[in-house]
């Protein structure tokens, strides 16, 4: 498993508690970068800019990557552009929401 | 990609919104109990008696306003991505306002002439809240149309409160007694349609897409909704002071038009939703929209047919309960679990399995509780129209019972 896959796999532990779907399947993770040795930079968004769970989800993502014990420095960048769209969800997540 | 400014921490100390919400539940039950014993006055449309003044202010200030304040302390930081200006000041504001409202309701019940001092204490608390919100909103990096709704709602609240104080002062001294009726009507209009409706409109633009996961809709109609509704409010206030009844009819038509425009826009947003099965409590909050629209249209038709003066009492009652209260009750079913979840599980996310928000509150309970609430309000409203005491009592018992169960459900979230 390469580092990106490892990070993505671990991030599936972070659930959006309102939708009960993890952040990876929701398509919230935009980019995973490893600029230097030991550093991981995650660029992510949320389904809506005014999400009351924004601090919780961001800190959950940070914790999950730190928990891998492979990175000495973890940075999470929350961005609003490009805005999240339902097209970013996996078919499974889409199915769950559309019922 | 545009990063969120400094990834600021936007969550408010949970104790602050909860202080307001828990206090408001006590006032809700208190007001419902007071109304229950005023059947004779209410069915005879004698609303301006001390016990009803007390119940109305306990309901509007103690429950609806305090809930709105608590919700704003939580929602403003997340919806506007701006932290609360001063949390400590928020706790002081809560204490002053809560004391003021209880003292005010007590004075209105026992001795309305002495309500000036508690009214001033309540005013101080509300002014402190307005200062808090003003200082918070001015920190907002990029104001938007929601700022316009919320800002104008806050200005309406300030004006309504100032008019309330003028009324108490006028009762005591005869000051501007010629304009007492105009001030009274403006006080009611700005306190309900100005403050609550604009606030609910504003937050609906944030919460409806969030709870339905709607994307790809246009926000352009929002500014027209605001313009039309605000114009209706201004025209109505002018009609009260000029006593031009045709202007009031036109104002009521504009207000109904603005509300219809808002309802249409909400429908457009909901048609773009990803989440097909909406939560039951959220559906009740949405049901308040057609209820509010029907009451607005009813007010316009009554004014057109010349029966507005005789129907305004129960139109206002239905408006407060079926639009304002039902919106708040429906949204509280969603907001309170959010708050408690954040307090309890925010730091656990990703570390271990945490409950979902659906596990925090029995959403299906919204169906019997809020249905009983609606049925009770409709019965009370009809009882006023037909002056039927038994119908009033059964309706009010149903409403009070639903309110008690609602409070129990809210408090039970704190055990999760």
Short mmCIF file of C-alpha atoms in Angstrom, two decimals:
data_model
loop_
_atom_site.label_atom_id
_atom_site.label_comp_id
_atom_site.label_asym_id
_atom_site.label_seq_id
_atom_site.Cartn_x
_atom_site.Cartn_y
_atom_site.Cartn_z
CA UNK A 1 0.00 0.00 0.00
CA UNK A 2 1.52 3.34 -1.01
CA UNK A 3 1.37 6.25 1.48
CA UNK A 4 -1.58 7.88 -0.26
CA UNK A 5 -3.64 4.70 -0.18
CA UNK A 6 -2.66 4.19 3.44
CA UNK A 7 -3.84 7.69 4.37
CA UNK A 8 -7.09 7.32 2.43
CA UNK A 9 -7.78 3.97 4.00
CA UNK A 10 -7.28 5.39 7.48
CA UNK A 11 -9.40 8.44 6.74
CA UNK A 12 -12.39 6.18 6.17
CA UNK A 13 -12.61 6.09 9.98
CA UNK A 14 -13.78 9.71 9.95
CA UNK A 15 -17.54 9.71 9.57
CA UNK A 16 -19.74 12.70 8.88
CA UNK A 17 -22.11 12.18 11.83
CA UNK A 18 -25.04 13.85 10.08
CA UNK A 19 -24.86 11.70 6.94
CA UNK A 20 -23.16 8.68 8.56
CA UNK A 21 -20.83 8.33 5.57
CA UNK A 22 -17.05 8.60 5.77
CA UNK A 23 -15.19 11.64 4.41
CA UNK A 24 -13.43 9.63 1.68
CA UNK A 25 -16.62 8.18 0.16
CA UNK A 26 -18.24 11.59 0.42
CA UNK A 27 -15.46 12.94 -1.78
CA UNK A 28 -14.36 15.53 0.77
CA UNK A 29 -10.65 14.75 0.39
CA UNK A 30 -9.32 16.81 -2.50
CA UNK A 31 -5.62 16.14 -2.31
CA UNK A 32 -2.97 14.28 -0.30
CA UNK A 33 0.56 15.56 -0.63
CA UNK A 34 3.88 14.67 0.95
CA UNK A 35 6.04 17.76 0.29
CA UNK A 36 8.93 16.75 2.61
CA UNK A 37 10.02 13.68 4.42
CA UNK A 38 7.69 13.09 7.32
CA UNK A 39 5.13 15.71 6.30
CA UNK A 40 1.61 15.05 5.09
CA UNK A 41 -0.64 17.79 3.73
CA UNK A 42 -4.32 17.03 3.29
CA UNK A 43 -6.52 19.37 1.31
CA UNK A 44 -10.17 18.83 1.99
CA UNK A 45 -13.57 20.45 1.96
CA UNK A 46 -16.96 19.94 3.61
CA UNK A 47 -20.37 19.44 2.03
CA UNK A 48 -21.32 22.99 3.03
CA UNK A 49 -19.20 25.98 4.20
CA UNK A 50 -21.38 26.62 7.25
CA UNK A 51 -21.22 23.05 8.53
CA UNK A 52 -21.40 23.12 12.36
CA UNK A 53 -19.23 20.01 12.47
CA UNK A 54 -16.37 21.66 10.70
CA UNK A 55 -13.89 21.72 13.61
CA UNK A 56 -14.78 18.15 14.63
CA UNK A 57 -14.29 16.64 11.18
CA UNK A 58 -11.05 18.53 10.51
CA UNK A 59 -9.55 17.48 13.84
CA UNK A 60 -10.70 13.88 13.22
CA UNK A 61 -8.87 13.86 9.87
CA UNK A 62 -5.72 15.27 11.49
CA UNK A 63 -5.85 12.71 14.28
CA UNK A 64 -6.31 9.77 11.88
CA UNK A 65 -3.18 10.67 9.92
CA UNK A 66 -1.10 11.35 13.04
CA UNK A 67 -2.30 7.99 14.33
CA UNK A 68 -0.47 6.25 11.49
CA UNK A 69 2.80 7.26 13.22
CA UNK A 70 4.46 7.75 9.85
CA UNK A 71 4.38 11.51 9.65
CA UNK A 72 6.04 13.94 12.03
CA UNK A 73 4.01 16.87 10.70
CA UNK A 74 0.39 16.75 9.52
CA UNK A 75 -1.33 19.75 8.00
CA UNK A 76 -5.03 19.90 7.07
CA UNK A 77 -6.10 22.66 4.69
CA UNK A 78 -9.82 23.25 4.57
CA UNK A 79 -10.86 24.84 1.28
CA UNK A 80 -14.18 25.99 -0.21
CA UNK A 81 -13.14 26.28 -3.81
CA UNK A 82 -13.72 24.32 -5.85
CA UNK A 83 -16.99 23.78 -3.98
CA UNK A 84 -17.98 20.22 -3.14
CA UNK A 85 -20.56 18.71 -5.45
CA UNK A 86 -22.55 15.45 -5.12
CA UNK A 87 -20.65 14.23 -8.21
CA UNK A 88 -17.61 13.71 -5.93
CA UNK A 89 -19.32 10.96 -3.94
CA UNK A 90 -18.66 7.29 -4.60
CA UNK A 91 -21.60 5.34 -6.08
CA UNK A 92 -22.09 3.67 -2.67
CA UNK A 93 -22.37 7.01 -0.85
CA UNK A 94 -24.70 8.28 -3.55
CA UNK A 95 -26.90 5.23 -3.15
CA UNK A 96 -27.04 5.68 0.63
CA UNK A 97 -28.20 9.27 0.34
CA UNK A 98 -30.59 8.87 -2.52
CA UNK A 99 -32.13 5.79 -0.92
CA UNK B 1 -8.19 26.76 -4.01
CA UNK B 2 -9.16 29.25 -1.32
CA UNK B 3 -8.23 28.15 2.19
CA UNK B 4 -10.44 28.95 5.15
CA UNK B 5 -8.96 31.97 6.89
CA UNK B 6 -6.39 30.67 9.36
CA UNK B 7 -8.56 27.59 10.01
CA UNK B 8 -10.03 29.50 12.93
CA UNK B 9 -11.86 27.66 15.68
CA UNK B 10 -15.47 28.62 15.24
CA UNK B 11 -17.29 26.51 17.79
CA UNK B 12 -18.82 28.39 20.69
CA UNK B 13 -18.49 27.09 24.25
CA UNK B 14 -21.44 24.71 24.34
CA UNK B 15 -22.54 25.93 27.78
CA UNK B 16 -23.52 29.28 26.29
CA UNK B 17 -26.15 28.15 23.72
CA UNK B 18 -27.34 25.46 26.14
CA UNK B 19 -27.91 27.99 28.94
CA UNK B 20 -30.30 29.86 26.65
CA UNK B 21 -32.03 26.76 25.31
CA UNK B 22 -32.58 25.12 28.71
CA UNK B 23 -33.87 28.38 30.21
CA UNK B 24 -36.21 28.76 27.25
CA UNK B 25 -37.78 25.35 27.91
CA UNK B 26 -38.85 26.48 31.39
CA UNK B 27 -40.44 29.59 29.87
CA UNK B 28 -42.20 27.51 27.21
CA UNK B 29 -43.93 25.34 29.81
CA UNK B 30 -44.64 28.36 32.03
CA UNK B 31 -46.27 30.30 29.19
CA UNK B 32 -48.33 27.31 28.05
CA UNK B 33 -49.60 26.78 31.61
CA UNK B 34 -50.49 30.48 31.97
CA UNK B 35 -52.42 30.49 28.68
CA UNK B 36 -54.36 27.39 29.76
CA UNK B 37 -55.95 29.37 32.61
CA UNK B 38 -56.90 32.34 30.41
CA UNK B 39 -59.50 30.54 28.30
CA UNK B 40 -62.37 32.98 29.01
CA UNK B 41 -60.34 36.05 28.02
CA UNK B 42 -58.78 34.41 24.97
CA UNK B 43 -61.96 33.04 23.41
CA UNK B 44 -63.51 36.49 23.82
CA UNK B 45 -60.48 38.01 22.02
CA UNK B 46 -59.53 39.96 25.16
CA UNK B 47 -55.79 39.61 24.72
CA UNK B 48 -54.75 42.75 26.53
CA UNK B 49 -55.08 41.52 30.10
CA UNK B 50 -52.14 41.18 32.54
CA UNK B 51 -51.98 37.35 32.60
CA UNK B 52 -51.96 37.18 28.80
CA UNK B 53 -49.36 39.95 28.57
CA UNK B 54 -47.27 37.93 30.97
CA UNK B 55 -47.79 34.64 29.06
CA UNK B 56 -47.16 36.29 25.69
CA UNK B 57 -43.89 37.85 26.86
CA UNK B 58 -42.82 34.67 28.59
CA UNK B 59 -43.47 32.81 25.36
CA UNK B 60 -42.03 35.36 22.94
CA UNK B 61 -39.12 36.67 25.03
CA UNK B 62 -38.52 33.75 27.40
CA UNK B 63 -38.92 30.92 24.92
CA UNK B 64 -38.70 32.07 21.31
CA UNK B 65 -36.22 34.95 21.78
CA UNK B 66 -33.97 33.07 24.22
CA UNK B 67 -33.97 30.01 21.91
CA UNK B 68 -33.16 32.23 18.94
CA UNK B 69 -30.32 33.85 20.93
CA UNK B 70 -28.92 30.45 21.96
CA UNK B 71 -29.18 29.17 18.39
CA UNK B 72 -27.47 32.33 17.11
CA UNK B 73 -24.57 31.91 19.53
CA UNK B 74 -24.06 28.49 17.97
CA UNK B 75 -25.01 29.15 14.35
CA UNK B 76 -23.47 32.57 13.70
CA UNK B 77 -19.88 31.32 14.14
CA UNK B 78 -20.38 28.35 11.83
CA UNK B 79 -22.73 29.93 9.31
CA UNK B 80 -20.70 33.13 8.98
CA UNK B 81 -17.31 31.52 9.67
CA UNK B 82 -16.72 34.16 12.37
CA UNK B 83 -16.10 33.39 16.05
CA UNK B 84 -18.30 35.00 18.72
CA UNK B 85 -16.85 38.38 19.75
CA UNK B 86 -16.77 37.74 23.51
CA UNK B 87 -18.02 34.52 25.14
CA UNK B 88 -17.67 35.80 28.70
CA UNK B 89 -19.84 38.76 27.78
CA UNK B 90 -22.31 36.20 26.38
CA UNK B 91 -22.68 34.52 29.79
CA UNK B 92 -23.23 37.90 31.48
CA UNK B 93 -25.78 38.75 28.78
CA UNK B 94 -27.58 35.48 29.44
CA UNK B 95 -27.81 36.18 33.19
CA UNK B 96 -29.08 39.74 32.74
CA UNK B 97 -31.64 38.77 30.06
CA UNK B 98 -32.93 35.69 31.89
CA UNK B 99 -33.36 37.65 35.13
CA UNK B 100 -34.97 40.55 33.26
CA UNK B 101 -37.48 38.34 31.43
CA UNK B 102 -38.60 36.45 34.56
CA UNK B 103 -38.91 39.71 36.52
CA UNK B 104 -40.73 41.35 33.58
CA UNK B 105 -43.24 38.47 33.17
CA UNK B 106 -43.82 38.53 36.94
CA UNK B 107 -44.46 42.30 36.91
CA UNK B 108 -46.77 42.14 33.90
CA UNK B 109 -48.83 39.52 35.70
CA UNK B 110 -49.07 41.24 39.08
CA UNK B 111 -48.61 44.93 38.40
CA UNK B 112 -48.12 46.03 34.77
CA UNK B 113 -47.56 49.66 35.83
CA UNK B 114 -44.35 48.62 37.56
CA UNK B 115 -43.00 46.78 34.51
CA UNK B 116 -40.73 49.64 33.45
CA UNK B 117 -37.72 48.60 35.56
CA UNK B 118 -37.78 44.89 34.62
CA UNK B 119 -38.48 45.99 31.04
CA UNK B 120 -35.32 48.09 31.17
CA UNK B 121 -33.31 45.17 32.58
CA UNK B 122 -34.63 42.97 29.76
CA UNK B 123 -33.80 45.73 27.30
CA UNK B 124 -30.27 45.90 28.70
CA UNK B 125 -29.88 42.15 28.18
CA UNK B 126 -31.18 42.37 24.63
CA UNK B 127 -28.97 45.38 23.87
CA UNK B 128 -25.99 43.39 25.16
CA UNK B 129 -26.98 40.60 22.77
CA UNK B 130 -27.28 43.08 19.90
CA UNK B 131 -23.85 44.49 20.73
CA UNK B 132 -22.41 40.96 20.79
CA UNK B 133 -23.93 40.17 17.39
CA UNK B 134 -22.95 43.52 15.90
CA UNK B 135 -19.33 43.09 17.03
CA UNK B 136 -19.35 39.50 15.73
CA UNK B 137 -20.87 40.31 12.35
CA UNK B 138 -18.51 43.20 11.72
CA UNK B 139 -15.61 40.73 11.96
CA UNK B 140 -17.13 38.71 9.12
CA UNK B 141 -14.64 38.65 6.27
CA UNK B 142 -17.19 38.81 3.49
CA UNK B 143 -20.78 39.85 4.32
CA UNK B 144 -23.44 38.18 2.18
CA UNK B 145 -27.21 38.17 1.75
CA UNK B 146 -27.59 36.17 4.99
CA UNK B 147 -25.87 39.04 6.82
CA UNK B 148 -28.59 41.29 5.39
CA UNK B 149 -31.40 39.04 6.69
CA UNK B 150 -29.84 38.53 10.12
CA UNK B 151 -28.72 42.18 10.43
CA UNK B 152 -32.18 43.52 9.55
CA UNK B 153 -33.79 41.00 11.89
CA UNK B 154 -31.56 42.34 14.69
CA UNK B 155 -32.49 45.95 13.84
CA UNK B 156 -36.20 44.95 13.88
CA UNK B 157 -35.69 43.36 17.30
CA UNK B 158 -34.06 46.51 18.64
CA UNK B 159 -36.89 48.68 17.27
CA UNK B 160 -39.59 46.32 18.62
CA UNK B 161 -38.02 46.37 22.07
CA UNK B 162 -37.65 50.15 22.09
CA UNK B 163 -41.31 50.45 21.12
CA UNK B 164 -42.27 48.08 23.92
CA UNK B 165 -40.42 50.28 26.41
CA UNK B 166 -42.10 53.40 24.97
CA UNK B 167 -45.47 51.68 25.51
CA UNK B 168 -44.74 50.94 29.16
CA UNK B 169 -43.52 54.52 29.64
CA UNK B 170 -46.62 55.83 27.84
CA UNK B 171 -48.92 53.82 30.10
CA UNK B 172 -47.21 55.35 33.10
CA UNK B 173 -46.93 58.97 31.96
CA UNK B 174 -49.25 59.45 28.96
CA UNK B 175 -46.21 60.21 26.79
CA UNK B 176 -47.18 60.16 23.05
CA UNK B 177 -50.50 58.60 23.97
CA UNK B 178 -51.95 59.71 20.61
CA UNK B 179 -49.59 57.31 18.88
CA UNK B 180 -49.95 54.47 21.38
CA UNK B 181 -51.92 52.26 18.94
CA UNK B 182 -49.43 52.83 16.11
CA UNK B 183 -46.51 52.06 18.43
CA UNK B 184 -48.30 48.95 19.74
CA UNK B 185 -49.02 47.62 16.23
CA UNK B 186 -45.46 48.34 15.07
CA UNK B 187 -44.12 46.62 18.19
CA UNK B 188 -46.09 43.46 17.35
CA UNK B 189 -45.23 43.55 13.64
CA UNK B 190 -41.50 44.18 14.07
CA UNK B 191 -41.23 41.67 16.93
CA UNK B 192 -42.82 38.91 14.86
CA UNK B 193 -42.53 39.46 11.10
CA UNK B 194 -39.48 41.76 11.39
CA UNK B 195 -37.36 39.87 13.87
CA UNK B 196 -38.43 36.23 13.84
CA UNK B 197 -39.43 35.91 10.19
CA UNK B 198 -36.35 37.60 8.76
CA UNK B 199 -34.17 35.55 11.13
CA UNK B 200 -35.86 32.28 10.15
CA UNK B 201 -35.58 33.26 6.47
CA UNK B 202 -31.87 33.96 6.90
CA UNK B 203 -31.05 30.77 8.77
CA UNK B 204 -33.28 28.70 6.48
CA UNK B 205 -30.96 29.67 3.64
CA UNK B 206 -28.18 28.02 5.62
CA UNK B 207 -30.00 25.10 7.24
CA UNK B 208 -32.33 23.93 4.46
CA UNK B 209 -29.50 23.20 1.97
CA UNK B 210 -27.38 21.74 4.79
CA UNK B 211 -30.01 19.30 6.10
CA UNK B 212 -31.18 18.31 2.60
CA UNK B 213 -27.70 18.37 1.05
CA UNK B 214 -28.82 20.63 -1.78
CA UNK B 215 -26.28 21.92 -4.25
CA UNK B 216 -26.30 23.77 -7.55
CA UNK B 217 -29.22 26.11 -6.77
CA UNK B 218 -29.24 29.87 -7.32
CA UNK B 219 -29.10 32.24 -4.35
CA UNK B 220 -30.05 35.25 -6.50
CA UNK B 221 -33.76 35.19 -5.51
CA UNK B 222 -32.77 35.65 -1.84
CA UNK B 223 -32.03 39.35 -2.24
CA UNK B 224 -35.41 39.88 -3.95
CA UNK B 225 -37.12 37.96 -1.13
CA UNK B 226 -35.42 40.31 1.31
CA UNK B 227 -36.28 43.46 -0.65
CA UNK B 228 -39.97 42.59 -1.08
CA UNK B 229 -40.49 41.46 2.52
CA UNK B 230 -38.60 44.43 4.02
CA UNK B 231 -40.64 46.80 1.79
CA UNK B 232 -43.83 45.19 3.13
CA UNK B 233 -42.67 45.73 6.71
CA UNK B 234 -41.84 49.39 6.06
CA UNK B 235 -45.19 49.99 4.31
CA UNK B 236 -47.07 48.38 7.23
CA UNK B 237 -45.32 50.55 9.83
CA UNK B 238 -46.06 53.68 7.77
CA UNK B 239 -49.73 52.63 7.50
CA UNK B 240 -49.96 52.31 11.32
CA UNK B 241 -48.73 55.85 11.87
CA UNK B 242 -50.65 57.43 8.97
CA UNK B 243 -53.79 55.33 9.66
CA UNK B 244 -54.30 54.79 5.92
CA UNK B 245 -56.13 51.46 5.84
CA UNK B 246 -55.62 50.93 2.10
CA UNK B 247 -51.86 51.22 2.65
CA UNK B 248 -52.08 48.47 5.27
CA UNK B 249 -53.87 46.23 2.75
CA UNK B 250 -51.13 46.93 0.20
CA UNK B 251 -48.46 46.26 2.85
CA UNK B 252 -50.08 42.93 3.74
CA UNK B 253 -50.15 42.05 0.04
CA UNK B 254 -46.44 42.85 -0.32
CA UNK B 255 -45.61 40.83 2.82
CA UNK B 256 -47.60 37.86 1.50
CA UNK B 257 -45.81 38.27 -1.86
CA UNK B 258 -42.41 38.30 -0.14
CA UNK B 259 -43.30 35.22 1.88
CA UNK B 260 -44.58 33.43 -1.25
CA UNK B 261 -41.33 34.30 -3.01
CA UNK B 262 -39.37 32.81 -0.09
CA UNK B 263 -41.52 29.64 -0.14
CA UNK B 264 -40.95 29.30 -3.89
CA UNK B 265 -37.18 29.75 -3.43
CA UNK B 266 -37.08 27.09 -0.70
CA UNK B 267 -38.89 24.74 -3.06
CA UNK B 268 -36.28 25.43 -5.74
CA UNK B 269 -33.50 24.64 -3.24
CA UNK B 270 -35.21 21.42 -2.08
CA UNK B 271 -35.64 20.25 -5.65
CA UNK B 272 -31.82 20.27 -5.92
CA UNK B 273 -31.38 18.05 -2.87
CA UNK B 274 -29.24 14.90 -2.85
CA UNK B 275 -30.76 13.57 0.37
CA UNK B 276 -34.08 12.20 -0.79
CA UNK B 277 -35.45 11.07 2.57
CA UNK B 278 -35.55 14.11 4.84
CA UNK B 279 -35.64 13.80 8.64
CA UNK B 280 -39.13 14.02 10.13
CA UNK B 281 -38.34 16.94 12.44
CA UNK B 282 -36.87 18.84 9.50
CA UNK B 283 -40.05 18.16 7.50
CA UNK B 284 -42.05 19.82 10.29
CA UNK B 285 -39.76 22.86 10.14
CA UNK B 286 -40.46 22.95 6.40
CA UNK B 287 -44.20 22.52 7.00
CA UNK B 288 -44.08 25.81 8.91
CA UNK B 289 -43.39 27.56 5.59
CA UNK B 290 -46.76 26.80 3.90
CA UNK B 291 -48.42 27.49 7.28
CA UNK B 292 -46.76 30.93 7.44
CA UNK B 293 -47.68 31.61 3.82
CA UNK B 294 -51.32 30.64 4.40
CA UNK B 295 -51.50 33.01 7.41
CA UNK B 296 -49.91 35.85 5.41
CA UNK B 297 -52.41 35.31 2.59
CA UNK B 298 -55.22 35.06 5.16
CA UNK B 299 -54.19 38.42 6.66
CA UNK B 300 -54.21 40.04 3.21
CA UNK B 301 -57.63 38.60 2.31
CA UNK B 302 -59.08 39.66 5.67
CA UNK B 303 -57.76 43.17 5.13
CA UNK B 304 -59.22 43.23 1.63
CA UNK B 305 -62.63 42.14 2.91
CA UNK B 306 -62.56 44.54 5.85
CA UNK B 307 -62.42 41.84 8.54
CA UNK B 308 -58.77 42.31 9.50
CA UNK B 309 -59.46 44.12 12.79
CA UNK B 310 -61.66 41.27 14.02
CA UNK B 311 -59.37 38.46 12.87
CA UNK B 312 -55.93 39.90 13.63
CA UNK B 313 -55.87 38.32 17.11
CA UNK B 314 -56.02 34.74 16.01
CA UNK B 315 -54.03 35.41 12.83
CA UNK B 316 -51.21 36.68 15.05
CA UNK B 317 -51.63 33.73 17.42
CA UNK B 318 -51.50 31.21 14.56
CA UNK B 319 -48.54 33.07 13.00
CA UNK B 320 -46.52 32.91 16.21
CA UNK B 321 -47.31 29.27 16.86
CA UNK B 322 -47.58 27.67 13.43
CA UNK B 323 -44.86 29.62 11.65
CA UNK B 324 -42.41 30.92 14.28
CA UNK B 325 -42.78 28.22 16.95
CA UNK B 326 -43.10 25.27 14.57
CA UNK B 327 -39.96 26.38 12.70
CA UNK B 328 -38.05 26.69 15.97
CA UNK B 329 -39.33 23.37 17.36
CA UNK B 330 -38.51 21.54 14.12
CA UNK B 331 -35.01 23.00 13.94
CA UNK B 332 -34.34 22.41 17.65
CA UNK B 333 -34.79 18.69 17.02
CA UNK B 334 -31.75 19.02 14.76
CA UNK B 335 -29.75 21.74 16.53
CA UNK B 336 -29.74 20.30 20.08
CA UNK B 337 -28.31 16.89 19.06
CA UNK B 338 -25.69 18.77 17.02
CA UNK B 339 -24.72 20.81 20.07
CA UNK B 340 -24.56 17.88 22.46
CA UNK B 341 -22.76 15.66 19.96
CA UNK B 342 -20.14 18.39 19.46
CA UNK B 343 -19.66 18.73 23.22
CA UNK B 344 -19.40 15.03 23.85
CA UNK B 345 -17.93 13.45 20.75
CA UNK B 346 -16.14 16.21 18.85
CA UNK B 347 -12.72 15.09 20.13
CA UNK B 348 -13.49 11.40 19.66
CA UNK B 349 -14.16 11.49 15.93
CA UNK B 350 -11.69 9.24 14.10
CA UNK B 351 -10.36 7.88 17.41
CA UNK B 352 -13.20 5.50 18.10
CA UNK B 353 -16.68 4.69 16.90
CA UNK B 354 -18.98 7.58 17.75
CA UNK B 355 -22.78 7.74 17.50
CA UNK B 356 -24.33 9.45 14.53
CA UNK B 357 -26.62 12.41 15.05
CA UNK B 358 -29.61 10.18 14.37
CA UNK B 359 -28.65 8.17 17.48
CA UNK B 360 -28.82 11.28 19.66
CA UNK B 361 -32.55 11.93 19.30
CA UNK B 362 -35.54 9.86 18.33
CA UNK B 363 -36.43 11.71 15.14
CA UNK B 364 -39.65 9.70 14.70
CA UNK B 365 -40.91 11.18 17.99
CA UNK B 366 -41.29 14.44 16.07
CA UNK B 367 -44.31 12.98 14.28
CA UNK B 368 -46.67 12.55 17.29
CA UNK B 369 -45.26 15.47 19.29
CA UNK B 370 -45.33 18.10 16.58
CA UNK B 371 -48.59 16.77 15.09
CA UNK B 372 -50.21 17.14 18.53
CA UNK B 373 -48.71 20.63 18.79
CA UNK B 374 -50.18 21.65 15.41
CA UNK B 375 -53.57 20.09 16.17
CA UNK B 376 -53.65 21.86 19.54
CA UNK B 377 -52.83 25.24 17.98
CA UNK B 378 -55.45 24.79 15.25
CA UNK B 379 -58.04 23.90 17.91
CA UNK B 380 -57.14 26.96 19.99
CA UNK B 381 -57.24 29.20 16.90
CA UNK B 382 -60.66 27.86 15.86
CA UNK B 383 -61.88 28.15 19.47
CA UNK B 384 -61.09 31.88 19.38
CA UNK B 385 -62.99 32.27 16.11
CA UNK B 386 -66.04 30.41 17.44
CA UNK B 387 -65.68 31.47 21.12
CA UNK B 388 -65.74 27.84 22.21
CA UNK B 389 -64.24 27.25 25.67
CA UNK B 390 -64.16 23.42 25.62
CA UNK B 391 -62.40 23.44 22.26
CA UNK B 392 -59.94 25.99 23.65
CA UNK B 393 -59.20 23.90 26.74
CA UNK B 394 -58.74 20.63 24.84
CA UNK B 395 -56.57 22.37 22.23
CA UNK B 396 -54.43 24.14 24.83
CA UNK B 397 -54.02 20.97 26.92
CA UNK B 398 -52.82 19.22 23.73
CA UNK B 399 -50.39 22.06 22.95
CA UNK B 400 -49.08 22.21 26.52
CA UNK B 401 -48.74 18.40 26.62
CA UNK B 402 -46.82 18.38 23.33
CA UNK B 403 -44.58 21.16 24.69
CA UNK B 404 -43.82 19.16 27.84
CA UNK B 405 -42.96 16.02 25.83
CA UNK B 406 -40.85 18.17 23.51
CA UNK B 407 -38.91 19.54 26.52
CA UNK B 408 -38.44 15.99 27.82
CA UNK B 409 -37.06 14.87 24.42
CA UNK B 410 -34.65 17.80 24.33
CA UNK B 411 -33.42 17.13 27.87
CA UNK B 412 -33.11 13.39 27.13
CA UNK B 413 -30.49 14.24 24.49
CA UNK B 414 -28.23 15.30 27.37
CA UNK B 415 -28.13 11.69 28.58
CA UNK B 416 -26.70 10.39 25.29
#
